[in-house]
C-alpha angles and dihedrals in degrees: 000000000000111000119240123216126229103189148165108275125227089247093096134178083048085056092209123185117232127207122192090344094307122112115240097222119226096010110123131177112212100163131037131196123210131171087267093057137266119341124200112218113237131211096265122104115287120238114250100210132040110249094196112019091176091070095059112117097226129345109228104198129079136216110163108079093202090064101044119121112272092241090070102027100090094047098041099047098078091048101039093113091066101027118061101152139040117190108155146036128250112302088311130060148027124173123229102262140191128294132348094281137015127225117213108213137162090257097044098103144052133182125218115269120254092262092061097256125110121271113219124253131157091236103038114146109240112169115165114243090230098061114120114264125227139218123315126265102248094187142343105208095177094062129077124241091257090050090052089055089052092049089063087072096048093103084077086073090066103089122187117255116276123286098245118121107003119217127176104216121224116271092215105118139175102279096017091245132114094243116061100173124122116228090218089079086069094052114115114187125206120254122262116314112272130182114261095016115124116211115216119193117214123189120189135186119195137171095227132029102232093105093053097085095043093047092047092049091048093052094044090052092050092047091051097048113022119089095188105050139022126185134220106205129190126170136196129198107225093239091056090068090074087075110085094216091051090048092052089049089052090053091050092049092049091051092072101023123123100197133027123199124188132177136180094357096167105144106100101213092046092043087058090052092051092046093050093056100038093045091059091054098037099105092045097046118094094217140000119195119184119177122198107333142124112320094246090056094043088057088066092071113126129173111157106293093352119095139146100218091130094048111141094352090123128035087216091064118117094250091061090049090053093047092051089058091056108143142160094295097033095120094047092047092049090051090052089052090051089052098047102034096077090057090056096043091050088070093057115087097203117114090225091055092049092049090050089048091054091050091053090045088050089056089050091051091047094049088047087061100182120127090248092052092048091046091056090043092057092045092051095049095042093047093049102040112021102090095217091056103039092098096036096089096228105200119221137165127237118261117286103230125215125193111288092212127016151098123294132189125177092227096045121103092226146359118275130220094186124062091209091058090047094052090047089054090046091055092054098049111133093199094056121089126229092260091059092048093049116117087227094061113113115251119219123194116218124197113206135184110247094215091064091052098047093044091051091242092128107112091111090054091047090052092054092048092049094045092050092049092045087057091052101260126129116224135211105194110191131185139188132201090221128045097253109101098165094099096040090050091056093039100049106024095057127075106257091220106042096024087222121131112285092193130060096206137007129220119193110208094183097078090218131111112274092250115036134010130235094317110051138355138200104208098172091057091046091050091049092053093046093044090053090049091047103198133114113282118212123186114203123189136229113205106255110167098029136054117233090260092051091053096045092050095047119096089197091056115200120041111263093236090054090047089056096044103033106026108030097040098048088050088065086061092052094263118167139198110021095208117169105229104170140037134202128241107235092214105042099025089228122142120238132187120252100222100209091045092048089051091050093047096047095044092051093045090052091046089055089048091051090059088064093048103043122084119246093245094056098043116106120202135172128219115209121202126187135231111200128191090025105257133120091244091058100059105129098032116173134143113266092342133121090215105189094040087050094048090049091050093048095047092049089054092047092047089054088049093058105269119138106249097153116180097019108163120245095244141032088244089057089052091054090051092051095049102042091026093202117025090201095057123103115262096239095049125097087248088096102090108271110216097178141004110213116202114225093243092054090047093051092046094051099037109066093189097047092108091057091061093061092079090069102025109024123229122341139293092034122175100286119091087352140115092205094266106041137034110244124224111200119208146070135263124222111186106298094349124089120192111199138178113236111228116241129245088274099220099075093108098041111093093194094053090047088060093059112113091221128044121254125244120263113280124244093262091054092050092045091055093059092040088056093051093050107032105026109025089033099216117200088198139005126220116200104202116220141336108337157000136163104254097089092048097056117119120281140093116327096237130357100039125209122214091263091061109103101227089056093048094046099049090046112170100334118118105241121217116183130191105215131178110260091228094059107068094149098062089036087058091052088053090048094051102035103035097027092241128176093217115210115195124230128195123257114232115283112275120238133181111265093233125194132283141178112346093001090059090048089052091054090053092048091052091051089052091049093053092054096039105030093107092051124078092268097068095093093047093050091050089052089054090047091053092047094048092045090056091049087054090050092243090135088088090059102036129039102240125189123243118258115277096023112137114234133196120233091257091049090050090051089049094053094045090046092054094046090045091051091051096050090044087055090052095043097049097043112119119234132174109245119212125337130297123248115210111252097019113108120200120266119250094261092048087056094055096085090049091051091047089058093043087053091051095069126082112228103194094171088062096039092246122140120203118248093240088052092051093046093047091049090054090064094041097257136124113235093217090056090050090051092050093050091045090055089051090052097246098168097214093054094040087059092045090050089051092050091050090050092049093049091048091053093046094048094048092045089054089047093052093045089063089067099040126104126206091276091058093252126137112241133178097351099186096035089057096040103034097089091046091054088052093051103030093178089072094048111117092220089058089050090054091054093045091059091061139063087270094069092125092063113138110268093201094053089047092050092053091046096048093047086056090047090051090059090045092051091052090053095043093059097035116104130200100149096113093034092057091048089053089049091052093047089050092052096253131141114268110212113241126233138169122271122218143084111340090207093059094034115023088184085083084078141118098044123224093079128131096255120231133176120218142271101291091211091059096072142128095036124203090255091050090052091053092051090046092055090054093050094045092049090052092046093052091043091055094044091051092047090055096042107049096270095302120138116235111253095208135015121195110211143168131235117206126196098222094045092055092047092050095046098034091243106321096146090043087053090050090061091051093049093048086056090047097242133122131210119247115206119214127234090281094050095254119140108227104136142042135204129204120250111227117256089240091057093041093052095203141055121287107256120224117233138202106202120202107193117198116239089250092052088050091053096045102035108033088136089059091049086055090050092050094048091050089049094052093047092046090053092046090057096048113117096238136128110276091230087064096039112048091175090062092041094056095039091055091048094047092044090057094044096048098034094235136123119280091244091056091045088053091066106135108147110093139167141142125306112276111283093019128101137198131002090267089235089117091053091050093049095044091050097037088235099141133089105196143006088249088063091054090048091051089054089053094049094045097046103034101043097090111118133206115224117201089195090061107021092162091067090072120206108350123192112248103162097155093056089043093055094045091050093048090049090066094054118120094183144015121221141191137170133234112197106162134054093222096063126047136161099285098035094079135021095229094087099057090037087066098039114113098177099122091035092057091049090054092048095050113097092222092047087224115173108257123228117233124201139186123202111214112200095158090115136034087261098074113200140183112218132175116258091248091052090051093049090051091048090050093050093049096047099040126011096034096034115102090208090060102040095042088051089053094047090058085073090057114198096026092042094062089052091053091054092049091048092056091054093047091050090049089056088049088061090051089054098049103032111012089223102124116108119231092236091065091066092040093053091044090053091050091049101046107020110026091048100078095195091055090043091056093047091055094045095049094045100049114355094181094055090043089053089053090049091054091044091053092053090052091045093050089053094044092052092050098251096115127044111197142147122290086235091063092048094048090051091050093049092050091046092050091053091049093050091047090053092049092049091048090048094244116149112206102187 
């Protein structure tokens, strides 16, 4: 074929491209790229022919149809005779591309390979998505109409630069904000001054940029053709107003504007800025038109006599009446009203009616969106309201209406309002190949925003359509004029005849929740619509607040406001996979497709659709288990889960359901043997079952990003998951199911790597594992089994990944299903956003009361004797026994006990007994999860009793539900809070009353549950069995229990309401859909979403088997959370003062966790605010985006300084709240108050002077990890014994946690500010953390000690004063603040040393031994970071697990590797000085360690 030339034309300096001798108007090249780097084009004449085509890097145009990208292939093929080049996108964009001219040759193009990666070609087009874009293509006269349609997809040609060396660029940008654009690029000036022409200035502010091009075109056309009026137009994107210079420019523009237009102004702080400026000019302005926005901005509307100043001022107003009637077709009905109302108002002569008519017509014009509609809109408003034009008779046409709801396709001749008509047209398309017309082709539903279509800003939609079709999928792209897609989804995505789903998966391209936009949402209606449809629902994202460059350069990724509006809210609908598929040109405002992202999105959507189409027998899926820390005894790690028993149970169910699981062993133990091959082998030996050996060449060929890993790990294969020649994939295949072991991070045992501030890339073995699953095994789906692995925590942007972010590269195209613990919504959300997981919740083990054992049980019996005999002569003797036994139980650290022989009065004896009684009550009643959960096995009725008791212990005022303890206390004339306070003080009378209330609660709820229990101990027919008893409460057995006690006067009505609620809770507790939801996911069905969290606080977490979501991040802290926070803070300060001579702490260093704040709706976040003495102020939509200081008089104490360490997960989920906190701290630092009453200001002034920086900068207090990194790595060092000294651990903390968030420059991301961090920590008097859930305590997970700076702070303080450390425990209604040492002791007594706990764990066998070892390791972690673990804890643990030879043998036989680690931890604790014990104990441990080593190595020392 003869090559064509696309070249620079001689018309320089316009630098136009020419094609076949015809100029391509409007296409300019401003930057060129050669092999030697970028070249700026000068003002000299451009060359017209390429002197050395071979040097072009790369050619951009394409000639050989067989090698065109798939996204254009199907559309180009019928027209290839006439179309030989594509060099632009729709009538909108063209990127700056390489060289002064482009040769089109037969080798100039390459498509992506079938696996989604690039196939190599010398001339492949590789233009980075972040290159600056140039001016729009106004017209292409040389191309046909069909070719112009095809050009709309040409952005797909713009591939991102190659995946060689990956670098995350700095997020530090010009103004420190996320949006770098200059509003001046949207300024359109009138033509030359002409007599008689009135110039009207229009200023507009919009949320998104899709109207920019249409408005600009409208104004330019008026200015060219109209002799009466010209317009000056300038537009602002809402986000640009954060920049002070932009805001000042906005003020200046408004000062001489005639007309203001606003739309979708829904960000509170920016809405206030807009209001402040427009309000000043309101009387002077000729017209103000604000379309849906915050109420305070909507009230600015002014058209003659029409205004909205009273909007929403009364709930009786008509708008509220309309909103209350909101139903399934509300949006469509409102749009019909908008269309018909002007016709009615036209008949009314009143000025007010005509002004209202023009407002409604304005809305019609605006929703119409085209340049012609906007042109007529401007003419109408100017002619009616600009005084100089009111008599000029400005002619305008009525709005051109498009369908409000319908189906659109870029190749279709029209929009469709009937899916049958659309499918008929689809079947007759001449440009579609037979494959696309096949009835077997997958069908994907696309949800589009109407405004993008009618304004012509649709090139990103076109690209998705073309890419889907190029991959063989039919598409049904629907749109709606409103933001309620629930009806259109049901109307257009279902077959009109059968009413069954027509589509196999749905992709929303709007970014918004299915029902509602940025202002309000209706998630239940959305869920109902999606449940009825029953297919996977993906929500992709267009960049809204950032240009493509801004996003690419940001380490944070997606703008926090967009994360809140377009990631968090769609997740509540069950939305998956927030892939960014389009960018925005910073100059034109036009959207453009991001080719790699579009490929990823379309491939994954089709893969989800294929799950619905493939048969069960042919589906292949992989199960991934974890091994963390890396040790052979840890294979199958997951929180609260018996992993192998669960896998066995699930596979047995799937086998029965028709899946091919050939060769599955008969038992879970057999499964363990198959996977780890030899439980006694070392983890890094080939004795783990090797499923596949991957040669290095194959690995490099199949893993496009392999080269990028060499920076951290050297050349493949490396020494991890490798035999020196091949990369090893560990696991076992059963039919079409592969069970594999995910490699670990790889740097756990390397002290130097642990010190790095930022996390390393995945190693070659890690990458090879996921390459194997995708390219070699060919998994149709992947199931990550349990909480949690490493994939989602690999480096990359926080949210809104690019294709150089490792989680995105690793997961590739495989649909990801992830079993996640229901109580961990924060990390589940990270998995959802960063590894595109459909997270399915599983239940944590049933909670039980810890009970009493050994000496603690004896103490309880002694106290009972004292209460009955204290007035006899034996009272003193019994107290002496109580004191002696309490000391034997090491309670003397928790309770002040007298020395032996000291005489005590009767009141003193009562006081001592009361305090000991309170302590053992605390131990006995503490909830703990017993054993490990097995997927698909719900708790029995009796196992659910303790959970229900704790659910019943919480008041729920919003639901009108009183707690059972509250009701019982009221019946004897007492307040439950007073009883709790006195119980905590050890007041014997109220300790006993508290115990009686607890006992009656348990007895009543046990009687309640027994009514629903069959002979097998299963709950059946809850409401059938209980319904009659609710109707006649006198007969209810739980009422009978209460009547037999001193609480017989308890309110029957309050109890009825409570127990009806408990009935619903019981039904959910024992329900089980964990396997059912997995089956749904594997069959390509919709998995219903549900909140994650603590089922005691929020029973809506149940039943499990839901697609876990978090919450709207802008909704916290709630009012209730703020009230709880005030209680905790007051108790914290009270305790600190009591222990420090009445002095208030000046600074408290504390931690914010993601999961805690989700479960409690922001309680710990609220604690920070209350320490500072500020309160949140929700906006009109209930979102928390600002705070206000409480006066010192009202506060009644000094403002306490804080140093906030946010977990990496909190940073990812709640960046908006970090912004809020930073603004709060800086606001307090700048208050004009005495420094002795404002410790924030005191320290900021001191640090400002010392560092020579501004006070605001010195007031930096909100810290976390660098973006894309998590944890301080202290836990990794402790778990792997890879640390030498405590100083090394402290250096890890300082290096990895000293990255600050700056609300003055949020776009800079997390910026290292170690000096400020250290100075702030050095002022801390106390450290503080929260416990909010009974399932997780201090020694259950390593996260808590990983974030503890107690010893570090002491070392940083100039006076080296010992720092207090506190833990707030809000796991029960009786919230308490304990010292860290008290909490560690409580943990040890109720879990590690408690037979009820460790015997429950040992029932799970292999995993149970690991759980015991983990508790001891975490205990030592607390010794390392805080020094607050008592010696007796280690001594008792040694007696329990080592000195007892029967127990020792059980542990050794069950999991020798974990037992070896247990022995090693005892020896390490002694060696590091944390445990003082006898030499006899140490000798025994050393001997035991050697014996275990020999057994593991297979050495027989007879």
